[in-house]
Amino acid sequence: MADPARARKLAVRIRQIVSAAIETQIKDPRLGMVTVTDAKVTGDLREATVFYTVYGDETQIADSAAALTSATGILRSTVGKQTGIKFVPTLTFVADIVPDTARELEEALERVRHADAELARAREGASYAGEPDPYRRPAEDGDGADVDGETEATDTVGADTADDSVDDVPVQSRSAL
């Protein structure tokens, strides 16, 4: 098992070599505008995965994938010559989906911005359905007092609710259950 730092350095070097070789050495007409985005090398330095993106439609992406697959041998020998390592890793090309995912997220964020703008426009002339402050306030001095000095019951509704009748029921202990 190689040092992880060495694997990262080799991955960066492979990314640089492959991108330069695609630009200068590979003359396949199927190859479109390919950008090498990343490279990953396994811990034993035997396999390398090269991530790429292609500018264009689905046919250009498929043609570029086929061109990269057919040029794998040339690219691997170029990597071996320029790195000088004993065992040159096998190269696997994988289409990078990060740009597509980023574009989908940007579109989703744009839809949310439009929905927020519509909601803000609908809210402009709106008013509260009830009172602006729906919370009860505690009775202040003199507000709830009768002439006799006794206070009024503020909540007579629900005097015989289920909460009041719970006090009459005997409670069993947990050990009895």
mmCIF file of C-alpha atoms in Angstrom, residues 4-176:
data_model
loop_
_atom_site.group_PDB
_atom_site.id
_atom_site.type_symbol
_atom_site.label_atom_id
_atom_site.label_comp_id
_atom_site.label_asym_id
_atom_site.label_seq_id
_atom_site.Cartn_x
_atom_site.Cartn_y
_atom_site.Cartn_z
ATOM 1 C CA PRO A 4 -1.924 8.415 0.376
ATOM 2 C CA ALA A 5 0.011 11.613 -0.306
ATOM 3 C CA ARG A 6 1.940 9.844 -3.066
ATOM 4 C CA ALA A 7 -1.324 8.565 -4.567
ATOM 5 C CA ARG A 8 -2.743 12.112 -4.586
ATOM 6 C CA LYS A 9 0.392 13.510 -6.230
ATOM 7 C CA LEU A 10 0.311 10.781 -8.851
ATOM 8 C CA ALA A 11 -3.375 11.475 -9.524
ATOM 9 C CA VAL A 12 -2.644 15.165 -10.093
ATOM 10 C CA ARG A 13 0.250 14.307 -12.383
ATOM 11 C CA ILE A 14 -1.871 11.818 -14.348
ATOM 12 C CA ARG A 15 -4.590 14.438 -14.772
ATOM 13 C CA GLN A 16 -2.046 16.905 -16.178
ATOM 14 C CA ILE A 17 -0.426 14.369 -18.502
ATOM 15 C CA VAL A 18 -3.714 12.996 -19.836
ATOM 16 C CA SER A 19 -5.177 16.436 -20.493
ATOM 17 C CA ALA A 20 -2.042 17.551 -22.351
ATOM 18 C CA ALA A 21 -1.892 14.297 -24.328
ATOM 19 C CA ILE A 22 -5.545 14.566 -25.350
ATOM 20 C CA GLU A 23 -4.853 18.052 -26.643
ATOM 21 C CA THR A 24 -1.637 17.262 -28.521
ATOM 22 C CA GLN A 25 -1.370 13.534 -29.306
ATOM 23 C CA ILE A 26 -4.880 12.203 -29.861
ATOM 24 C CA LYS A 27 -6.092 13.020 -33.379
ATOM 25 C CA ASP A 28 -9.344 11.047 -33.329
ATOM 26 C CA PRO A 29 -12.101 12.984 -35.156
ATOM 27 C CA ARG A 30 -14.698 11.594 -32.725
ATOM 28 C CA LEU A 31 -13.027 13.405 -29.830
ATOM 29 C CA GLY A 32 -14.954 16.539 -28.946
ATOM 30 C CA MET A 33 -14.152 19.327 -26.525
ATOM 31 C CA VAL A 34 -12.988 17.154 -23.613
ATOM 32 C CA THR A 35 -11.966 18.598 -20.268
ATOM 33 C CA VAL A 36 -10.248 16.378 -17.730
ATOM 34 C CA THR A 37 -11.747 17.374 -14.389
ATOM 35 C CA ASP A 38 -10.180 14.946 -11.905
ATOM 36 C CA ALA A 39 -8.174 11.767 -11.472
ATOM 37 C CA LYS A 40 -8.218 9.227 -8.649
ATOM 38 C CA VAL A 41 -5.579 6.571 -8.027
ATOM 39 C CA THR A 42 -6.112 3.491 -5.881
ATOM 40 C CA GLY A 43 -3.968 2.985 -2.785
ATOM 41 C CA ASP A 44 -1.777 0.394 -4.484
ATOM 42 C CA LEU A 45 -1.161 2.744 -7.471
ATOM 43 C CA ARG A 46 -2.370 0.082 -9.932
ATOM 44 C CA GLU A 47 -5.569 1.686 -11.216
ATOM 45 C CA ALA A 48 -6.412 5.253 -12.099
ATOM 46 C CA THR A 49 -9.838 6.675 -12.827
ATOM 47 C CA VAL A 50 -9.873 9.805 -14.971
ATOM 48 C CA PHE A 51 -13.008 11.958 -14.838
ATOM 49 C CA TYR A 52 -13.850 14.122 -17.837
ATOM 50 C CA THR A 53 -16.603 16.314 -19.236
ATOM 51 C CA VAL A 54 -17.535 16.910 -22.844
ATOM 52 C CA TYR A 55 -19.063 20.076 -24.203
ATOM 53 C CA GLY A 56 -21.876 19.130 -26.552
ATOM 54 C CA ASP A 57 -24.914 16.952 -26.954
ATOM 55 C CA GLU A 58 -25.384 13.248 -26.212
ATOM 56 C CA THR A 59 -23.896 12.053 -29.527
ATOM 57 C CA GLN A 60 -20.717 14.075 -28.965
ATOM 58 C CA ILE A 61 -20.460 12.691 -25.428
ATOM 59 C CA ALA A 62 -20.829 9.103 -26.702
ATOM 60 C CA ASP A 63 -18.326 9.685 -29.536
ATOM 61 C CA SER A 64 -15.803 11.211 -27.147
ATOM 62 C CA ALA A 65 -16.210 8.272 -24.751
ATOM 63 C CA ALA A 66 -15.494 5.854 -27.588
ATOM 64 C CA ALA A 67 -12.458 7.903 -28.696
ATOM 65 C CA LEU A 68 -11.038 7.967 -25.165
ATOM 66 C CA THR A 69 -11.565 4.223 -24.781
ATOM 67 C CA SER A 70 -9.708 3.540 -28.030
ATOM 68 C CA ALA A 71 -6.873 5.901 -27.022
ATOM 69 C CA THR A 72 -6.365 4.381 -23.559
ATOM 70 C CA GLY A 73 -3.211 2.484 -24.599
ATOM 71 C CA ILE A 74 -1.523 5.563 -26.031
ATOM 72 C CA LEU A 75 -2.457 7.629 -23.002
ATOM 73 C CA ARG A 76 -1.214 4.940 -20.601
ATOM 74 C CA SER A 77 2.145 4.705 -22.362
ATOM 75 C CA THR A 78 2.440 8.497 -22.271
ATOM 76 C CA VAL A 79 1.707 8.487 -18.529
ATOM 77 C CA GLY A 80 4.367 5.775 -18.049
ATOM 78 C CA LYS A 81 7.016 7.685 -19.986
ATOM 79 C CA GLN A 82 6.399 10.987 -18.222
ATOM 80 C CA THR A 83 6.032 9.698 -14.669
ATOM 81 C CA GLY A 84 8.820 7.130 -14.714
ATOM 82 C CA ILE A 85 7.133 4.777 -12.248
ATOM 83 C CA LYS A 86 7.695 1.009 -12.357
ATOM 84 C CA PHE A 87 4.049 -0.042 -12.696
ATOM 85 C CA VAL A 88 1.920 2.293 -14.778
ATOM 86 C CA PRO A 89 -1.694 2.318 -13.550
ATOM 87 C CA THR A 90 -4.446 1.198 -15.880
ATOM 88 C CA LEU A 91 -6.591 4.118 -16.993
ATOM 89 C CA THR A 92 -10.370 4.119 -16.805
ATOM 90 C CA PHE A 93 -12.305 7.059 -18.195
ATOM 91 C CA VAL A 94 -15.560 8.063 -16.475
ATOM 92 C CA ALA A 95 -17.854 10.874 -17.575
ATOM 93 C CA ASP A 96 -18.089 13.418 -14.758
ATOM 94 C CA ILE A 97 -21.673 14.199 -13.733
ATOM 95 C CA VAL A 98 -20.826 17.069 -11.376
ATOM 96 C CA PRO A 99 -21.433 19.812 -13.989
ATOM 97 C CA ASP A 100 -24.819 18.296 -14.876
ATOM 98 C CA THR A 101 -25.769 18.113 -11.218
ATOM 99 C CA ALA A 102 -24.657 21.710 -10.680
ATOM 100 C CA ARG A 103 -26.750 22.858 -13.645
ATOM 101 C CA GLU A 104 -29.813 21.006 -12.283
ATOM 102 C CA LEU A 105 -29.309 22.623 -8.874
ATOM 103 C CA GLU A 106 -29.037 26.073 -10.456
ATOM 104 C CA GLU A 107 -32.292 25.474 -12.349
ATOM 105 C CA ALA A 108 -34.018 24.328 -9.149
ATOM 106 C CA LEU A 109 -32.772 27.413 -7.291
ATOM 107 C CA GLU A 110 -34.065 29.640 -10.092
ATOM 108 C CA ARG A 111 -37.520 28.004 -9.875
ATOM 109 C CA VAL A 112 -37.525 28.595 -6.112
ATOM 110 C CA ARG A 113 -36.559 32.259 -6.594
ATOM 111 C CA HIS A 114 -39.506 32.738 -8.975
ATOM 112 C CA ALA A 115 -41.877 31.024 -6.521
ATOM 113 C CA ASP A 116 -40.620 33.247 -3.694
ATOM 114 C CA ALA A 117 -41.128 36.339 -5.837
ATOM 115 C CA GLU A 118 -44.706 35.285 -6.638
ATOM 116 C CA LEU A 119 -45.393 34.647 -2.960
ATOM 117 C CA ALA A 120 -43.997 38.070 -2.042
ATOM 118 C CA ARG A 121 -46.261 39.721 -4.647
ATOM 119 C CA ALA A 122 -49.288 37.862 -3.275
ATOM 120 C CA ARG A 123 -48.379 38.935 0.271
ATOM 121 C CA GLU A 124 -48.115 42.668 -0.501
ATOM 122 C CA GLY A 125 -51.777 43.626 0.028
ATOM 123 C CA ALA A 126 -52.652 40.871 2.474
ATOM 124 C CA SER A 127 -53.801 41.424 6.032
ATOM 125 C CA TYR A 128 -54.161 39.160 9.047
ATOM 126 C CA ALA A 129 -57.216 36.890 9.188
ATOM 127 C CA GLY A 130 -57.698 37.605 12.884
ATOM 128 C CA GLU A 131 -56.076 40.019 15.262
ATOM 129 C CA PRO A 132 -52.476 41.007 14.505
ATOM 130 C CA ASP A 133 -51.426 39.611 17.915
ATOM 131 C CA PRO A 134 -53.322 36.344 18.546
ATOM 132 C CA TYR A 135 -51.769 35.616 21.955
ATOM 133 C CA ARG A 136 -53.585 36.173 25.232
ATOM 134 C CA ARG A 137 -52.165 38.716 27.592
ATOM 135 C CA PRO A 138 -52.249 38.380 31.394
ATOM 136 C CA ALA A 139 -54.922 40.453 33.125
ATOM 137 C CA GLU A 140 -53.582 43.775 34.296
ATOM 138 C CA ASP A 141 -54.434 45.402 37.643
ATOM 139 C CA GLY A 142 -58.072 46.488 37.703
ATOM 140 C CA ASP A 143 -59.078 44.851 34.411
ATOM 141 C CA GLY A 144 -60.534 41.657 35.868
ATOM 142 C CA ALA A 145 -61.848 43.008 39.226
ATOM 143 C CA ASP A 146 -65.560 43.411 39.999
ATOM 144 C CA VAL A 147 -67.061 46.141 42.008
ATOM 145 C CA ASP A 148 -66.903 43.883 45.084
ATOM 146 C CA GLY A 149 -63.158 43.360 44.590
ATOM 147 C CA GLU A 150 -63.504 39.751 43.457
ATOM 148 C CA THR A 151 -61.914 38.717 40.194
ATOM 149 C CA GLU A 152 -63.917 37.308 37.323
ATOM 150 C CA ALA A 153 -63.254 33.872 35.901
ATOM 151 C CA THR A 154 -61.593 34.542 32.580
ATOM 152 C CA ASP A 155 -62.119 31.068 31.153
ATOM 153 C CA THR A 156 -65.426 29.410 31.956
ATOM 154 C CA VAL A 157 -65.410 27.249 28.861
ATOM 155 C CA GLY A 158 -64.012 23.791 29.473
ATOM 156 C CA ALA A 159 -64.579 23.649 33.237
ATOM 157 C CA ASP A 160 -65.650 20.008 32.917
ATOM 158 C CA THR A 161 -62.931 18.913 30.526
ATOM 159 C CA ALA A 162 -61.132 15.589 30.608
ATOM 160 C CA ASP A 163 -58.093 17.200 32.264
ATOM 161 C CA ASP A 164 -60.108 18.047 35.386
ATOM 162 C CA SER A 165 -61.544 14.538 35.690
ATOM 163 C CA VAL A 166 -58.128 12.895 35.607
ATOM 164 C CA ASP A 167 -57.480 13.942 39.199
ATOM 165 C CA ASP A 168 -60.298 11.665 40.433
ATOM 166 C CA VAL A 169 -58.870 8.474 38.857
ATOM 167 C CA PRO A 170 -56.460 6.470 41.062
ATOM 168 C CA VAL A 171 -53.016 6.107 39.555
ATOM 169 C CA GLN A 172 -51.303 2.707 39.625
ATOM 170 C CA SER A 173 -47.598 2.557 40.114
ATOM 171 C CA ARG A 174 -45.341 1.233 37.409
ATOM 172 C CA SER A 175 -44.412 -1.784 39.477
ATOM 173 C CA ALA A 176 -48.078 -2.871 39.555
#
